[in-house]
């Protein structure tokens, strides 16, 4: 079994059954302690949730060696997600990821019997390749899933996503003028803080609804 380094925010007692636990991981290009990842982990932790971050082996190796390597293929990433979930038997348990991490979470959620899935910037398709959709498993998803997507996200914009056949367990929240990091253009008059704080409110509402 691979040794995993975790970063924790929120209450110290991660096995406190009165609290929600959220396993949170990164996307393909940046580690678990970027400004984006720190913001959501710290804010959700301050609101009383147990936030536990981890890195996939390809990113942990990059941190150690300094050499950038592409993500592992889906089977290996899914196996690693399963390993992490198996180490956290407490419920309610949400699995959350940025981009690639969220996509992998949505692919394993049903078989792992988690409470819900949260995807921050879902890669519905590669940029400029809208025909290469990554949505087949979302059509029959049974686990409640929240996708928070920027309206300018090149991995899936509103006029594309509205035509997908998604399960009624999936809800998509659109972050105004947001890119793949939910960041708006300066000329929009909006800020990262505004978009990210609105996303936090949506996440908390989703947790309250699915954990009632």
Short mmCIF file of C-alpha atoms in Angstrom, two decimals:
data_model
loop_
_atom_site.label_atom_id
_atom_site.label_comp_id
_atom_site.label_asym_id
_atom_site.label_seq_id
_atom_site.Cartn_x
_atom_site.Cartn_y
_atom_site.Cartn_z
CA UNK A 1 0.00 0.00 0.00
CA UNK A 2 1.35 3.40 -0.99
CA UNK A 3 2.20 5.79 1.83
CA UNK A 4 0.02 8.90 1.58
CA UNK A 5 0.77 12.34 2.99
CA UNK A 6 -2.37 14.16 4.12
CA UNK A 7 -2.98 17.83 4.87
CA UNK A 8 -5.81 18.49 7.28
CA UNK A 9 -7.98 21.52 7.96
CA UNK A 10 -10.80 21.80 10.41
CA UNK A 11 -11.49 19.95 13.68
CA UNK A 12 -8.63 17.83 14.92
CA UNK A 13 -10.77 14.77 15.59
CA UNK A 14 -11.23 13.46 12.05
CA UNK A 15 -13.29 10.58 13.38
CA UNK A 16 -15.79 12.91 15.02
CA UNK A 17 -19.02 11.49 13.64
CA UNK A 18 -20.85 14.76 14.23
CA UNK A 19 -18.77 16.41 11.52
CA UNK A 20 -18.63 16.02 7.76
CA UNK A 21 -15.39 14.69 6.30
CA UNK A 22 -14.31 15.87 2.85
CA UNK A 23 -11.45 14.18 1.00
CA UNK A 24 -10.01 16.77 -1.39
CA UNK A 25 -7.48 16.41 -4.20
CA UNK A 26 -5.93 18.39 -7.02
CA UNK A 27 -6.04 18.48 -10.81
CA UNK A 28 -3.47 17.40 -13.40
CA UNK A 29 -1.27 20.48 -13.38
CA UNK A 30 -0.82 21.77 -9.83
CA UNK A 31 -0.40 20.29 -6.32
CA UNK A 32 -2.66 20.21 -3.29
CA UNK A 33 -1.40 23.46 -1.74
CA UNK A 34 -2.06 26.08 -4.44
CA UNK A 35 -3.90 29.29 -3.53
CA UNK A 36 -7.07 27.72 -4.95
CA UNK A 37 -6.75 24.50 -2.97
CA UNK A 38 -5.71 26.33 0.20
CA UNK A 39 -8.69 28.67 -0.02
CA UNK A 40 -11.33 25.96 -0.21
CA UNK A 41 -9.64 23.69 2.34
CA UNK A 42 -9.12 26.47 4.88
CA UNK A 43 -12.55 28.05 4.49
CA UNK A 44 -14.42 24.76 4.65
CA UNK A 45 -12.28 23.73 7.62
CA UNK A 46 -13.09 26.99 9.39
CA UNK A 47 -16.76 26.19 8.90
CA UNK A 48 -16.38 22.99 10.92
CA UNK A 49 -15.83 20.36 8.25
CA UNK A 50 -12.93 17.91 8.35
CA UNK A 51 -10.96 18.60 5.16
CA UNK A 52 -8.31 16.05 4.26
CA UNK A 53 -6.12 16.77 1.25
CA UNK A 54 -3.88 14.34 -0.58
CA UNK A 55 -1.86 14.07 -3.78
CA UNK A 56 -1.87 11.39 -6.44
CA UNK A 57 1.47 9.57 -6.77
CA UNK A 58 2.42 11.41 -9.98
CA UNK A 59 2.11 14.75 -8.18
CA UNK A 60 3.86 13.52 -5.03
CA UNK A 61 6.73 12.35 -7.23
CA UNK A 62 6.85 15.73 -8.94
CA UNK A 63 7.10 17.40 -5.54
CA UNK A 64 10.01 15.14 -4.59
CA UNK A 65 11.97 15.17 -7.84
CA UNK A 66 11.00 18.54 -9.30
CA UNK A 67 10.39 16.81 -12.64
CA UNK A 68 7.03 17.41 -14.24
CA UNK A 69 5.38 14.23 -15.44
CA UNK A 70 1.90 13.65 -16.82
CA UNK A 71 -0.85 12.14 -14.68
CA UNK A 72 -1.16 8.39 -14.45
CA UNK A 73 -3.93 6.80 -16.46
CA UNK A 74 -7.43 6.51 -15.02
CA UNK A 75 -7.22 2.93 -13.62
CA UNK A 76 -4.25 3.82 -11.43
CA UNK A 77 -5.83 7.09 -10.29
CA UNK A 78 -9.09 5.34 -9.45
CA UNK A 79 -7.26 2.65 -7.50
CA UNK A 80 -5.51 5.35 -5.50
CA UNK A 81 -8.77 7.20 -4.81
CA UNK A 82 -10.19 3.90 -3.55
CA UNK A 83 -7.20 3.43 -1.26
CA UNK A 84 -7.72 6.89 0.23
CA UNK A 85 -11.46 6.33 0.74
CA UNK A 86 -10.82 2.94 2.35
CA UNK A 87 -8.66 4.70 4.96
CA UNK A 88 -11.59 6.95 5.93
CA UNK A 89 -14.55 4.78 6.94
CA UNK A 90 -16.33 7.63 8.73
CA UNK A 91 -19.57 8.93 7.29
CA UNK A 92 -20.86 11.34 6.14
CA UNK A 93 -17.99 11.38 3.64
CA UNK A 94 -17.71 13.61 0.59
CA UNK A 95 -15.07 13.26 -2.10
CA UNK A 96 -14.03 16.50 -3.78
CA UNK A 97 -11.55 17.28 -6.50
CA UNK A 98 -10.26 20.01 -8.74
CA UNK A 99 -10.63 19.11 -12.44
CA UNK A 100 -8.98 15.68 -12.91
CA UNK A 101 -9.36 14.91 -9.21
CA UNK A 102 -13.07 15.65 -9.35
CA UNK A 103 -13.56 13.62 -12.49
CA UNK A 104 -11.92 10.60 -10.89
CA UNK A 105 -14.03 11.11 -7.77
CA UNK A 106 -17.22 11.09 -9.85
CA UNK A 107 -16.13 7.87 -11.54
CA UNK A 108 -15.67 5.96 -8.28
CA UNK A 109 -18.38 7.49 -6.07
CA UNK A 110 -21.14 4.97 -6.70
CA UNK A 111 -19.06 1.89 -5.93
CA UNK A 112 -17.51 3.43 -2.81
CA UNK A 113 -20.80 4.33 -1.12
CA UNK A 114 -19.84 7.90 -0.29
CA UNK A 115 -22.33 10.59 0.70
CA UNK A 116 -21.64 12.92 -2.21
CA UNK A 117 -19.19 14.16 -4.81
CA UNK A 118 -18.02 17.75 -5.38
CA UNK A 119 -16.21 18.72 -8.59
CA UNK A 120 -14.52 22.10 -8.93
CA UNK A 121 -14.06 22.75 -12.65
CA UNK A 122 -15.13 19.50 -14.30
CA UNK A 123 -13.23 18.55 -17.51
CA UNK A 124 -16.29 17.71 -19.61
CA UNK A 125 -14.01 17.61 -22.66
CA UNK A 126 -10.48 18.69 -23.61
CA UNK A 127 -10.18 22.36 -24.61
CA UNK A 128 -11.17 22.93 -28.24
CA UNK A 129 -12.36 19.33 -28.55
CA UNK A 130 -16.03 19.44 -27.50
CA UNK A 131 -16.70 16.21 -29.38
CA UNK A 132 -14.49 14.24 -26.96
CA UNK A 133 -16.88 14.24 -24.02
CA UNK A 134 -16.12 12.63 -20.66
CA UNK A 135 -19.69 12.29 -19.51
CA UNK A 136 -20.78 8.67 -20.12
CA UNK A 137 -20.54 7.70 -16.45
CA UNK A 138 -22.48 10.82 -15.42
CA UNK A 139 -25.59 9.76 -17.30
CA UNK A 140 -26.55 7.12 -14.72
CA UNK A 141 -24.76 8.39 -11.60
CA UNK A 142 -26.54 7.46 -8.37
CA UNK A 143 -24.48 9.47 -5.87
CA UNK A 144 -25.44 13.13 -5.38
CA UNK A 145 -22.89 15.22 -7.26
CA UNK A 146 -22.26 18.96 -7.34
CA UNK A 147 -20.27 20.41 -10.24
CA UNK A 148 -19.12 24.02 -9.93
CA UNK A 149 -18.12 25.32 -13.34
CA UNK A 150 -16.94 28.68 -14.63
CA UNK A 151 -19.02 30.09 -17.48
CA UNK A 152 -15.77 30.64 -19.43
CA UNK A 153 -14.28 27.22 -18.67
CA UNK A 154 -12.76 25.83 -21.89
CA UNK A 155 -13.38 22.33 -20.54
CA UNK A 156 -17.16 22.84 -20.71
CA UNK A 157 -19.25 25.97 -21.19
CA UNK A 158 -22.98 26.40 -20.53
CA UNK A 159 -24.02 26.14 -24.19
CA UNK A 160 -22.24 22.76 -24.37
CA UNK A 161 -23.19 21.28 -21.02
CA UNK A 162 -26.89 22.05 -21.43
CA UNK A 163 -27.05 19.43 -24.18
CA UNK A 164 -25.54 16.61 -22.11
CA UNK A 165 -27.73 13.84 -20.71
CA UNK A 166 -26.76 13.99 -17.06
CA UNK A 167 -28.26 12.05 -14.17
CA UNK A 168 -30.82 13.89 -12.06
CA UNK A 169 -28.41 13.33 -9.15
CA UNK A 170 -26.05 15.86 -10.72
CA UNK A 171 -26.44 19.59 -10.30
CA UNK A 172 -24.28 22.17 -12.05
CA UNK A 173 -23.66 25.61 -10.56
CA UNK A 174 -22.28 28.22 -12.92
CA UNK A 175 -19.66 30.60 -11.55
CA UNK A 176 -20.13 33.93 -13.32
CA UNK A 177 -17.33 34.79 -15.76
CA UNK A 178 -15.16 32.09 -14.19
CA UNK A 179 -12.40 30.16 -15.94
CA UNK A 180 -11.20 26.65 -15.04
CA UNK A 181 -10.13 28.00 -11.63
CA UNK A 182 -13.45 29.85 -11.29
CA UNK A 183 -11.48 33.12 -11.66
CA UNK A 184 -13.26 35.97 -13.49
CA UNK A 185 -11.69 38.45 -15.87
CA UNK A 186 -10.76 41.72 -14.19
CA UNK A 187 -12.91 43.68 -16.63
CA UNK A 188 -15.96 41.77 -15.43
CA UNK A 189 -15.84 43.70 -12.16
CA UNK A 190 -15.77 40.45 -10.20
CA UNK A 191 -12.96 38.98 -8.11
CA UNK A 192 -11.61 35.53 -7.26
CA UNK A 193 -12.81 36.05 -3.70
CA UNK A 194 -16.33 36.78 -4.89
CA UNK A 195 -16.57 33.73 -7.13
CA UNK A 196 -14.86 31.43 -4.66
CA UNK A 197 -16.97 32.56 -1.70
CA UNK A 198 -20.15 32.04 -3.72
CA UNK A 199 -18.91 28.55 -4.59
CA UNK A 200 -18.35 27.87 -0.88
CA UNK A 201 -21.93 28.82 -0.12
CA UNK A 202 -23.14 26.42 -2.82
CA UNK A 203 -20.96 23.62 -1.42
CA UNK A 204 -22.34 24.12 2.08
CA UNK A 205 -25.91 24.16 0.79
CA UNK A 206 -25.23 20.91 -1.10
CA UNK A 207 -23.80 19.28 2.03
CA UNK A 208 -26.73 20.41 4.15
CA UNK A 209 -29.20 19.06 1.61
CA UNK A 210 -27.55 15.69 1.04
CA UNK A 211 -26.61 15.12 4.68
CA UNK A 212 -30.04 15.75 6.18
#
